[in-house]
Coordinates of C-alpha atoms in Angstrom, one line a residue:
X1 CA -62.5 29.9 -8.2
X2 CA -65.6 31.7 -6.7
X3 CA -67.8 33.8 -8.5
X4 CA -70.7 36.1 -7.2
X5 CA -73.4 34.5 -5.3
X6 CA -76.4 36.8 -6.7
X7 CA -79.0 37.3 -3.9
X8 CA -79.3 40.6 -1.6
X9 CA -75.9 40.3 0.2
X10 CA -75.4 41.1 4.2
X11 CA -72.3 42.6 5.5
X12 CA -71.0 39.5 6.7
X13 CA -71.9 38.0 3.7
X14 CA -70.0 40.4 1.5
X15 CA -66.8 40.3 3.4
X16 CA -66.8 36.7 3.2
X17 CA -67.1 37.2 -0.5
X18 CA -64.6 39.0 -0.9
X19 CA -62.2 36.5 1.4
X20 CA -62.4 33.6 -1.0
X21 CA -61.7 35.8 -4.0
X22 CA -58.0 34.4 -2.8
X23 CA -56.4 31.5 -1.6
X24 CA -53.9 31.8 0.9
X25 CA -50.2 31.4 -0.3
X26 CA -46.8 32.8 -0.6
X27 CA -46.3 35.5 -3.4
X28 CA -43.5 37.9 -4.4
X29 CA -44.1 40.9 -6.0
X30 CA -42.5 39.8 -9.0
X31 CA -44.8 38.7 -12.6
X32 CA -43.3 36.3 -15.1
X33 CA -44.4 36.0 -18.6
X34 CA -45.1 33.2 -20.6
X35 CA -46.2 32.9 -23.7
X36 CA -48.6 30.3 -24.2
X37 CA -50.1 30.6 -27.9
X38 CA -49.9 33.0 -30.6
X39 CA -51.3 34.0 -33.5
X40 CA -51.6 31.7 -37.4
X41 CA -51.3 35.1 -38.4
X42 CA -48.4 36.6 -36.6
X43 CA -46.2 39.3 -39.1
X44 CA -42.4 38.5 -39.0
X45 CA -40.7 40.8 -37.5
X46 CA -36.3 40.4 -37.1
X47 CA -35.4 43.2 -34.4
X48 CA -31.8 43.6 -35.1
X49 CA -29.9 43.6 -31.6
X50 CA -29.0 47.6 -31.2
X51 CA -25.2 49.0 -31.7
X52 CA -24.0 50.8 -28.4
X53 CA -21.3 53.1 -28.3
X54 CA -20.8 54.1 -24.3
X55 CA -20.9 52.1 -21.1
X56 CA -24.7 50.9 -21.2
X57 CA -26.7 50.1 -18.0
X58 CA -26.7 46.3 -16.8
X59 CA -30.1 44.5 -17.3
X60 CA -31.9 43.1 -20.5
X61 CA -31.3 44.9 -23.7
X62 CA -33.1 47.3 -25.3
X63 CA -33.6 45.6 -28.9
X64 CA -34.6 42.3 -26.5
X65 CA -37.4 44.3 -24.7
X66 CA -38.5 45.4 -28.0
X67 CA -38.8 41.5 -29.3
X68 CA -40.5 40.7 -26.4
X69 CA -43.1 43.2 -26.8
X70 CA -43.8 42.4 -30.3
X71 CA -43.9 39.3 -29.7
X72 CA -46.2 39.6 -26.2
X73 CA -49.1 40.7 -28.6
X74 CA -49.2 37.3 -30.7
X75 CA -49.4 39.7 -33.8
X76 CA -46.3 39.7 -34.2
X77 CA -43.2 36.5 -35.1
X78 CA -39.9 37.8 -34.6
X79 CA -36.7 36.2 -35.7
X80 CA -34.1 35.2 -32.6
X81 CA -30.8 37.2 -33.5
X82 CA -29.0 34.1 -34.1
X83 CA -30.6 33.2 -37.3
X84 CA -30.0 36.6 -38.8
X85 CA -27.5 37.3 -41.7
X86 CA -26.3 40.3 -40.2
X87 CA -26.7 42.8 -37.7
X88 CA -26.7 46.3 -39.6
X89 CA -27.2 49.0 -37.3
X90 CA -28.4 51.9 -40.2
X91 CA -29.8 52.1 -43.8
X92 CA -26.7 51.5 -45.6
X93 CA -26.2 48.1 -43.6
X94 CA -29.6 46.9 -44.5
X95 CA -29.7 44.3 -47.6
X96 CA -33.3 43.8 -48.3
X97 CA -32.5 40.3 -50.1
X98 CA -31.0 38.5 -47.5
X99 CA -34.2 39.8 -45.1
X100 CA -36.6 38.8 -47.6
X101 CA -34.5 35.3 -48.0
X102 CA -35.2 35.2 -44.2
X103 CA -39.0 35.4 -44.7
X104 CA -39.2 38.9 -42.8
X105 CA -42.2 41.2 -43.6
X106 CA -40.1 44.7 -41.6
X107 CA -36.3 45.1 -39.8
X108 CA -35.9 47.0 -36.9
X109 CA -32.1 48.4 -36.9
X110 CA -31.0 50.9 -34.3
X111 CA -27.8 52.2 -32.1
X112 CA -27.6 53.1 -28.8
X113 CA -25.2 56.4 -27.0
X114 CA -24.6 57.4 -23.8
X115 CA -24.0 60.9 -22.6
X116 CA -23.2 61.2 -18.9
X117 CA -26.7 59.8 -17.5
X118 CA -28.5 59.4 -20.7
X119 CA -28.8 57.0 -23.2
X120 CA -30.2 58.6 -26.7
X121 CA -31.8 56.1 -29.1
X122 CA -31.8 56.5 -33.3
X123 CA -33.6 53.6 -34.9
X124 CA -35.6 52.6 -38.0
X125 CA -38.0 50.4 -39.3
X126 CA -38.2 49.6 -42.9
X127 CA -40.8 47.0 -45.1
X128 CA -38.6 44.5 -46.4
X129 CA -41.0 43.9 -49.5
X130 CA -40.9 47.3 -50.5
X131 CA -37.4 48.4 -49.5
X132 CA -38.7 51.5 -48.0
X133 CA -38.2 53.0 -44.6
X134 CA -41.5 53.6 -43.0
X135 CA -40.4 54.9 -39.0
X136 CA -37.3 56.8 -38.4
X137 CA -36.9 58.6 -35.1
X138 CA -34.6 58.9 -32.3
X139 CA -35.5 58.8 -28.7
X140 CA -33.7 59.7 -25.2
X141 CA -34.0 58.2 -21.6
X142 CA -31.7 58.5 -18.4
X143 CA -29.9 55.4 -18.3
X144 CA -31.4 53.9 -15.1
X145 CA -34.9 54.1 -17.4
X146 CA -34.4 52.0 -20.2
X147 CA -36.8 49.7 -20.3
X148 CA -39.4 52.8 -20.7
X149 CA -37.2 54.1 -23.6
X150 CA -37.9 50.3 -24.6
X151 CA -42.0 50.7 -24.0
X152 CA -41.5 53.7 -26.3
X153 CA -39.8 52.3 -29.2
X154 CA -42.4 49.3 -29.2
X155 CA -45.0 51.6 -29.3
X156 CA -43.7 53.8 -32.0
X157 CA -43.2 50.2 -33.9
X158 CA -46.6 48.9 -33.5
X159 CA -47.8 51.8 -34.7
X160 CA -45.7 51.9 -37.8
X161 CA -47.1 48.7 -38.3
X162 CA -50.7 48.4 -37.5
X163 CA -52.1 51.7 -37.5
X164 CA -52.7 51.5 -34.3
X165 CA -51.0 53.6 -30.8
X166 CA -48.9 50.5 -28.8
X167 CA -50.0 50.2 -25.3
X168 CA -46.4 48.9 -24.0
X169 CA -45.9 51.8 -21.9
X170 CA -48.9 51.6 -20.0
X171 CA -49.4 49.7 -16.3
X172 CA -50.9 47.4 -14.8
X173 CA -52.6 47.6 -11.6
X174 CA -53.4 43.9 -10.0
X175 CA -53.8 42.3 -6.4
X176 CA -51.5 40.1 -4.7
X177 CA -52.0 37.9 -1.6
X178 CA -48.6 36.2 0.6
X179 CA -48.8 35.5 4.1
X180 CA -47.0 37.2 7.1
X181 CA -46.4 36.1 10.5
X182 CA -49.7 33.2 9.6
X183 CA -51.6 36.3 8.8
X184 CA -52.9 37.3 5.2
X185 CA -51.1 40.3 3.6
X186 CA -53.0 41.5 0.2
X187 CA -51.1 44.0 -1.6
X188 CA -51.6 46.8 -4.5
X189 CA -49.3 46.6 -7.3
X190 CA -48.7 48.3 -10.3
X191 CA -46.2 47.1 -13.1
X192 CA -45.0 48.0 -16.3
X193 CA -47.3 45.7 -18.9
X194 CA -45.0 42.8 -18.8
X195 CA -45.2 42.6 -15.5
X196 CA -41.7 44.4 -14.9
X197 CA -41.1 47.0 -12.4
X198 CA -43.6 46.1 -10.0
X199 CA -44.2 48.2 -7.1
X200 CA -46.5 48.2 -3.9
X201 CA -48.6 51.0 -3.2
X202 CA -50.8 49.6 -0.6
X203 CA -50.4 46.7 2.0
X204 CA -53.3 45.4 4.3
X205 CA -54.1 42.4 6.0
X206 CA -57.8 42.9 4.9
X207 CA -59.0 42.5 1.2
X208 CA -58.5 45.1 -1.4
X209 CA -60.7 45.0 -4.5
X210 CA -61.4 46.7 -7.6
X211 CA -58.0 48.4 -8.2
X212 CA -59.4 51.3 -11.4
X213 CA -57.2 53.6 -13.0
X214 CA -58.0 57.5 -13.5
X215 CA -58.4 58.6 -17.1
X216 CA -54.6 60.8 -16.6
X217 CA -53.1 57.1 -14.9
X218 CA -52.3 59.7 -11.9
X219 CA -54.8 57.9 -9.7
X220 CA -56.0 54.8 -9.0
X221 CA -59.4 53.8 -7.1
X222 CA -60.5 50.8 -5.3
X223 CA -62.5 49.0 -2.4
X224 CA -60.7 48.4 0.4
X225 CA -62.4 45.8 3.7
X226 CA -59.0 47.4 6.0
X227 CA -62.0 49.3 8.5
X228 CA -63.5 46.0 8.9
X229 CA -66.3 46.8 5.6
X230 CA -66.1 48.0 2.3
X231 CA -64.9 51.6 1.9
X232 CA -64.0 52.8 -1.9
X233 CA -61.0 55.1 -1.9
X234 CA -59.0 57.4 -4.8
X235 CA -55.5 56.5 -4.4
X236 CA -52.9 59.8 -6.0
X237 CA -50.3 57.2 -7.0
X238 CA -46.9 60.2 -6.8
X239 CA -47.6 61.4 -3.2
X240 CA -49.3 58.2 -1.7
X241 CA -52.1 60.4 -0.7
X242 CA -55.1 58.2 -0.3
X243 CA -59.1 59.8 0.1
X244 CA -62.1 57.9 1.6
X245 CA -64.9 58.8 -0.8
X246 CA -67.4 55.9 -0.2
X247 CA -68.4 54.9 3.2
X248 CA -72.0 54.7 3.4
X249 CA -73.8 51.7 5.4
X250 CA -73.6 48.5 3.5
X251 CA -72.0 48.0 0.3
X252 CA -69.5 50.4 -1.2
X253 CA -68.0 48.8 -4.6
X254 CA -66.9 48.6 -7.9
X255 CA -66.2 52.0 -8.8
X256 CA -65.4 53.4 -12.6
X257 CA -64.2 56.4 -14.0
X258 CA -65.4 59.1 -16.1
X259 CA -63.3 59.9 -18.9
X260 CA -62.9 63.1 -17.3
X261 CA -61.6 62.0 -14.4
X262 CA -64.2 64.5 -12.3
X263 CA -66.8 61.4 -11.3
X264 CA -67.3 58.0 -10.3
X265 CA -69.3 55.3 -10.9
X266 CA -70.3 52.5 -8.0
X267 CA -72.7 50.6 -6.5
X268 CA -73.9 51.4 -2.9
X269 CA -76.9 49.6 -0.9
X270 CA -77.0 52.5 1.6
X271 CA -80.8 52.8 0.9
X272 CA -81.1 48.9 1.6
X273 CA -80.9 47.4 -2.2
X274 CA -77.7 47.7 -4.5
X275 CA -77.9 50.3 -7.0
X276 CA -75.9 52.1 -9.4
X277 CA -74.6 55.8 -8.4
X278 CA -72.3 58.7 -9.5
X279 CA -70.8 60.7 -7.2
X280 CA -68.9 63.9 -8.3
X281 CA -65.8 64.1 -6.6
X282 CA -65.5 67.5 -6.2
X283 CA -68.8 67.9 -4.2
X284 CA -69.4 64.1 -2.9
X285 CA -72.9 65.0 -4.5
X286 CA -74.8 61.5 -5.7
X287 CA -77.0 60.7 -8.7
X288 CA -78.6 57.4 -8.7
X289 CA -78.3 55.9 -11.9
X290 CA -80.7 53.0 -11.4
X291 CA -84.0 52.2 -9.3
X292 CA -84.4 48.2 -9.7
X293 CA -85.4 45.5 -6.4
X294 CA -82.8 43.8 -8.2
X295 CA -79.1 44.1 -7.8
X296 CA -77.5 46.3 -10.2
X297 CA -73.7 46.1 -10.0
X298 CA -70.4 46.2 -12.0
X299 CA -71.1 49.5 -14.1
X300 CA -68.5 51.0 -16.6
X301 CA -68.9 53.9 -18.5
X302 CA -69.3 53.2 -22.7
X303 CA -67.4 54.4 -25.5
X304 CA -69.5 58.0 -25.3
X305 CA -68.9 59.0 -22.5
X306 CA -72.7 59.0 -21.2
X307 CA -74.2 55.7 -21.4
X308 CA -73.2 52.8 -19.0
X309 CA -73.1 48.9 -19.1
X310 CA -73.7 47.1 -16.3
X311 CA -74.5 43.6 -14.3
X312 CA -78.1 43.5 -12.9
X313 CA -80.2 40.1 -11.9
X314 CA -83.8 41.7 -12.7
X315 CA -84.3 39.0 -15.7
X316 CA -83.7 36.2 -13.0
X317 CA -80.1 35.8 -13.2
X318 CA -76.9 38.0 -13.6
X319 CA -76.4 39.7 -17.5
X320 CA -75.4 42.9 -19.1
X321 CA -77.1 45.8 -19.1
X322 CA -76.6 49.4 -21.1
X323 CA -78.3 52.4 -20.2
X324 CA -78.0 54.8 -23.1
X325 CA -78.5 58.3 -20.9
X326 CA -78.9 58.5 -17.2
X327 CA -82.3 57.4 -16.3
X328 CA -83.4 55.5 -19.6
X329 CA -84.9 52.7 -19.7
X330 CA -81.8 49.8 -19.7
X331 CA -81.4 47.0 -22.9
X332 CA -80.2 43.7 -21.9
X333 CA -77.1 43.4 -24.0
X334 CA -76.5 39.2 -23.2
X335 CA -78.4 36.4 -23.6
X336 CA -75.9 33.4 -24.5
X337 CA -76.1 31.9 -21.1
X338 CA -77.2 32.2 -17.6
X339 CA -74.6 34.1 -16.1
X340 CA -72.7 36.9 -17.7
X341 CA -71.3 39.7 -15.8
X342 CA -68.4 42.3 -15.3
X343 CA -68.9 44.5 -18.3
X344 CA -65.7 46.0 -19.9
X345 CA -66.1 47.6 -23.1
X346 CA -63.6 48.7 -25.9
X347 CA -63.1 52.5 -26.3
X348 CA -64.7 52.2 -30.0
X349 CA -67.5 51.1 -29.0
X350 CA -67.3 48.1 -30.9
X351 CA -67.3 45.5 -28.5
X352 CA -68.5 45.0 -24.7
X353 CA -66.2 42.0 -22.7
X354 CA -67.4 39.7 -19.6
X355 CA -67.2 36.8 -17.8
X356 CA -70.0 34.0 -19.5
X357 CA -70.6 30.6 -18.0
X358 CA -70.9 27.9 -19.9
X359 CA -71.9 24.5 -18.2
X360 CA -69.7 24.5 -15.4
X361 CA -67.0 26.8 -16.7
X362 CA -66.6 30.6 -16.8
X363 CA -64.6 31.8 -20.0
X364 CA -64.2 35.5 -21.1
X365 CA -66.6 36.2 -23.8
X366 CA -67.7 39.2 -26.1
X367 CA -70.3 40.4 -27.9
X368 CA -70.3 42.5 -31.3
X369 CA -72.5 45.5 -30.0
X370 CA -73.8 46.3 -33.7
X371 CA -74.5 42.8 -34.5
X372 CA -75.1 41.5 -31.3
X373 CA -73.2 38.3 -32.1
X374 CA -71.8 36.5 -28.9
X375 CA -67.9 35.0 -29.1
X376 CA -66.2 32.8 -26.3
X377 CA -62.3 34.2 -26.4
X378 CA -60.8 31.9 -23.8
X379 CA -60.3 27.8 -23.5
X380 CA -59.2 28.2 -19.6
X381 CA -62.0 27.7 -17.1
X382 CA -62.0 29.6 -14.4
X383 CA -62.0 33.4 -16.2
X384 CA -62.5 36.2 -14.0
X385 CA -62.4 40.6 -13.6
X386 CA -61.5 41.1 -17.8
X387 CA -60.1 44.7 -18.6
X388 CA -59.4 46.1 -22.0
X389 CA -55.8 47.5 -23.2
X390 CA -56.9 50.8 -24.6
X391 CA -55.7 50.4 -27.9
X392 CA -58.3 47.8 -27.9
X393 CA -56.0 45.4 -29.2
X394 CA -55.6 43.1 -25.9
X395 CA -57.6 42.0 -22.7
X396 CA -56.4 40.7 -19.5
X397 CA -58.3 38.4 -17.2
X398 CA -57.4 36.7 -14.0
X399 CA -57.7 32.9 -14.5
X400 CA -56.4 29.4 -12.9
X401 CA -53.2 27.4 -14.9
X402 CA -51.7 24.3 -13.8
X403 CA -53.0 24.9 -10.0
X404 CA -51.6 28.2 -9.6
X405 CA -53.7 31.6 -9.8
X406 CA -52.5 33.7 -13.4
X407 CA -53.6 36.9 -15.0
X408 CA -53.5 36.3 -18.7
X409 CA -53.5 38.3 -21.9
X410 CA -54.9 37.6 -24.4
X411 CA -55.6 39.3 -28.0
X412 CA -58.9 41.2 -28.3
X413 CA -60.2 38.3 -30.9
X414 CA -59.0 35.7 -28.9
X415 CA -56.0 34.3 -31.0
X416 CA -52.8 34.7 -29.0
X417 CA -52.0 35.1 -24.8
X418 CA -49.6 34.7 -23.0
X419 CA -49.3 34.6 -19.1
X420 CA -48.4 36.6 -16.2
X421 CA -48.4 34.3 -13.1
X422 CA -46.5 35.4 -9.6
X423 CA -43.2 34.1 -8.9
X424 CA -44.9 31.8 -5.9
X425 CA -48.3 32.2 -4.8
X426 CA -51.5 34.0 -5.7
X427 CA -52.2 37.0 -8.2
X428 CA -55.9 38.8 -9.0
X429 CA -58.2 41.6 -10.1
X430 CA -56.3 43.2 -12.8
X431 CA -56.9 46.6 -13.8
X432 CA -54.9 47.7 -17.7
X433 CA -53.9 51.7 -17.7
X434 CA -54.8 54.0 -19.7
X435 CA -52.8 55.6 -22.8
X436 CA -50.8 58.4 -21.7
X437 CA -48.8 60.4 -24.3

């Protein structure tokens, strides 16, 4: 896998940059999941399988989208239906012994009704230990939707459960690269966080880069090399309506979001060196954020609102930066290794994620922005683009398995993952959507 080559780049030099980002190979839209390690820790969970009264929709079952969620997360062991004592569908039906024999912390029960072209949902969760129900609600979706009625219970579970919103009804937005005709065909796709539902929202036979979702999830912004350089454009995901809003000579990249939605962040070497701007999108007006013969890449906004991280070379070699306010002086935040770059932090302001080599290998690594304490997450090798779930709780990164090209989640301490590889061929730059209620 290639990683940045850090010295002033040349047009030529940055499309061919962007190029080997991929290797050339057959994909379908299509993600799989597979869970490769979970937590010592995990809470056991039994999801009863959900009564249905009415003609239900073909497909996977609700109750089974729900395990799979749960179970996604590595927080979380649930119990496969055929090992349960029963299948009780309400309170009454619930014995708290035989769960407890079973070694379950909570029950999920539920049942399922369909009413012309929707399907209402009751279900409730109750702590075994204490034999008291702590989530009772019911829920409706039209029946051609039910793996987001699905999403929602999960959500409304975790919750329940941790304290914390779920983040299964989010998206993910990721790059895909098949060939057509001997010619390369990269692809935008967004997905449901299981890599369900995928659809394409932008073809091209030239790279696309840097997919990164709008504060609403309405919009989705990225660099694009389809005029023959790169151009950063918003993206309104419901109409298809796309905007050029960066196409100054040179480079045009890695834009971020305000938590408004009203600005950007990117880095432009219009002027001659890469450096860090924000344009407001409503008058194209520019502020540059930073003033360094260096390059200055890779910012994202932090947990305020108002300071930015980001990747810079002026100590001799890339590591993360933070600029408190616009203009300050910035702190070098890394220090662990040689290389660390692509800044993502948590939206608590707890943590900041990146990619850190060590010896030959780059791994996904954080540091503890209070303590300043520096922790390797990942045992794969070739870790590339982190983003952050915004419950904080999980972090996918685009990494090599077995040969094959993979995005992979993993939890935000580094104890459980699971994969997402393509069906066939090659998968990258994953961007995780934001919370939308």
């Amino acid at each position: 896998m290639t990683h940045r080559i850090w010295h002033k780049p040349s047009r030529t030099l940055l499309a061919a940059t962007a190029l080997i980002f991929f290797a050339v190979s057959a994909a379908r839209a299509e993600l799989l999941i597979r869970i490769t390690e979970g937590a010592d820790s995990a809470i056991p969970v039994a999801v009863v399988p959900f009564a249905e009264s009415g003609q239900m929709p073909a497909g996977d079952k609700v109750s089974s989208i729900v395990q799979a969620d749960l179970t996604m997360t590595g927080e979380f062991r649930t119990l496969p239906p055929e090992k349960m004592l029963s299948l009780p569908s309400r309170r009454e039906e619930v014995y708290f012994r035989d769960w407890r024999l079973l070694g379950q912390r909570y029950v999920l029960v539920g049942a399922l009704s369909r009413s012309g072209d929707r399907v209402q949902a009751r279900y409730e969760l109750f702590d075994v230990n204490r034999e008291e129900r702590i989530l009772g609600e019911t829920a409706a979706a039209p029946a051609s939707n039910m793996r987001s009625l699905a999403h929602h219970i999960s959500d409304k579970v975790y919750e329940a459960i941790t304290g914390v919103p779920g983040a299964f009804s989010t998206k993910l937005a990721y790059i895909t690269l098949d060939t057509a005709n001997g010619k390369p065909r990269y692809r935008l796709q967004v997905s449901d966080v299981d890599g369900k539902r995928a659809r394409i929202r932008l073809e091209s036979q030239e790279p696309i880069l840097s997919p990164a979702w709008s504060p609403d999830g309405e919009k989705l912004a990225y660099v694009s090399f389809e005029t023959g350089k790169p151009v950063i454009f918003v993206h309104e995901l419901a109409t298809g309506n796309r905007t050029k809003v960066a196409d100054f000579p040179g480079l045009n990249s890695a834009p971020a979001w305000s938590d408004d939605g009203r600005s950007l962040l990117m880095t432009l070497s219009k002027d001659g060196n890469a450096e860090i701007y924000r344009m407001n999108l409503d008058t194209r007006q520019l502020t540059k954020l930073t003033n360094h013969w260096a390059i200055d890449t890779e910012p994202s906004y932090d947990a305020t609102g108002k300071g930015i991280f980001f990747t810079s070379d002026r100590s001799g070699g890339p590591q993360i930066y933070h600029m408190d306010t616009p203009g300050a002086e910035p702190r070098r935040i890394t220090f662990g290794s040689r290389y660390n770059a692509r800044p993502r932090p948590d939206n608590d302001g707890n943590y900041v994620y990146y990619v850190h080599q060590r010896d030959r290998a780059f791994h996904i690594a954080r540091t503890e922005l209070k303590t300043g304490e520096e922790t390797i997450l990942t045992r794969t090798e070739s870790d590339e683009s982190p983003s952050v779930a915004p419950n904080g709780r999980m972090l996918i990164y685009a990494t090599r398995q077995n040969g094959s090209n993979v995005l992979t989640v993993i939890s935000a301490d580094g104890g459980a993952a699971y994969s997402l590889p393509a069906s066939e061929g090659d998968v990258r730059e994953p961007a995780w959507g934001p919370l939308v209620r």
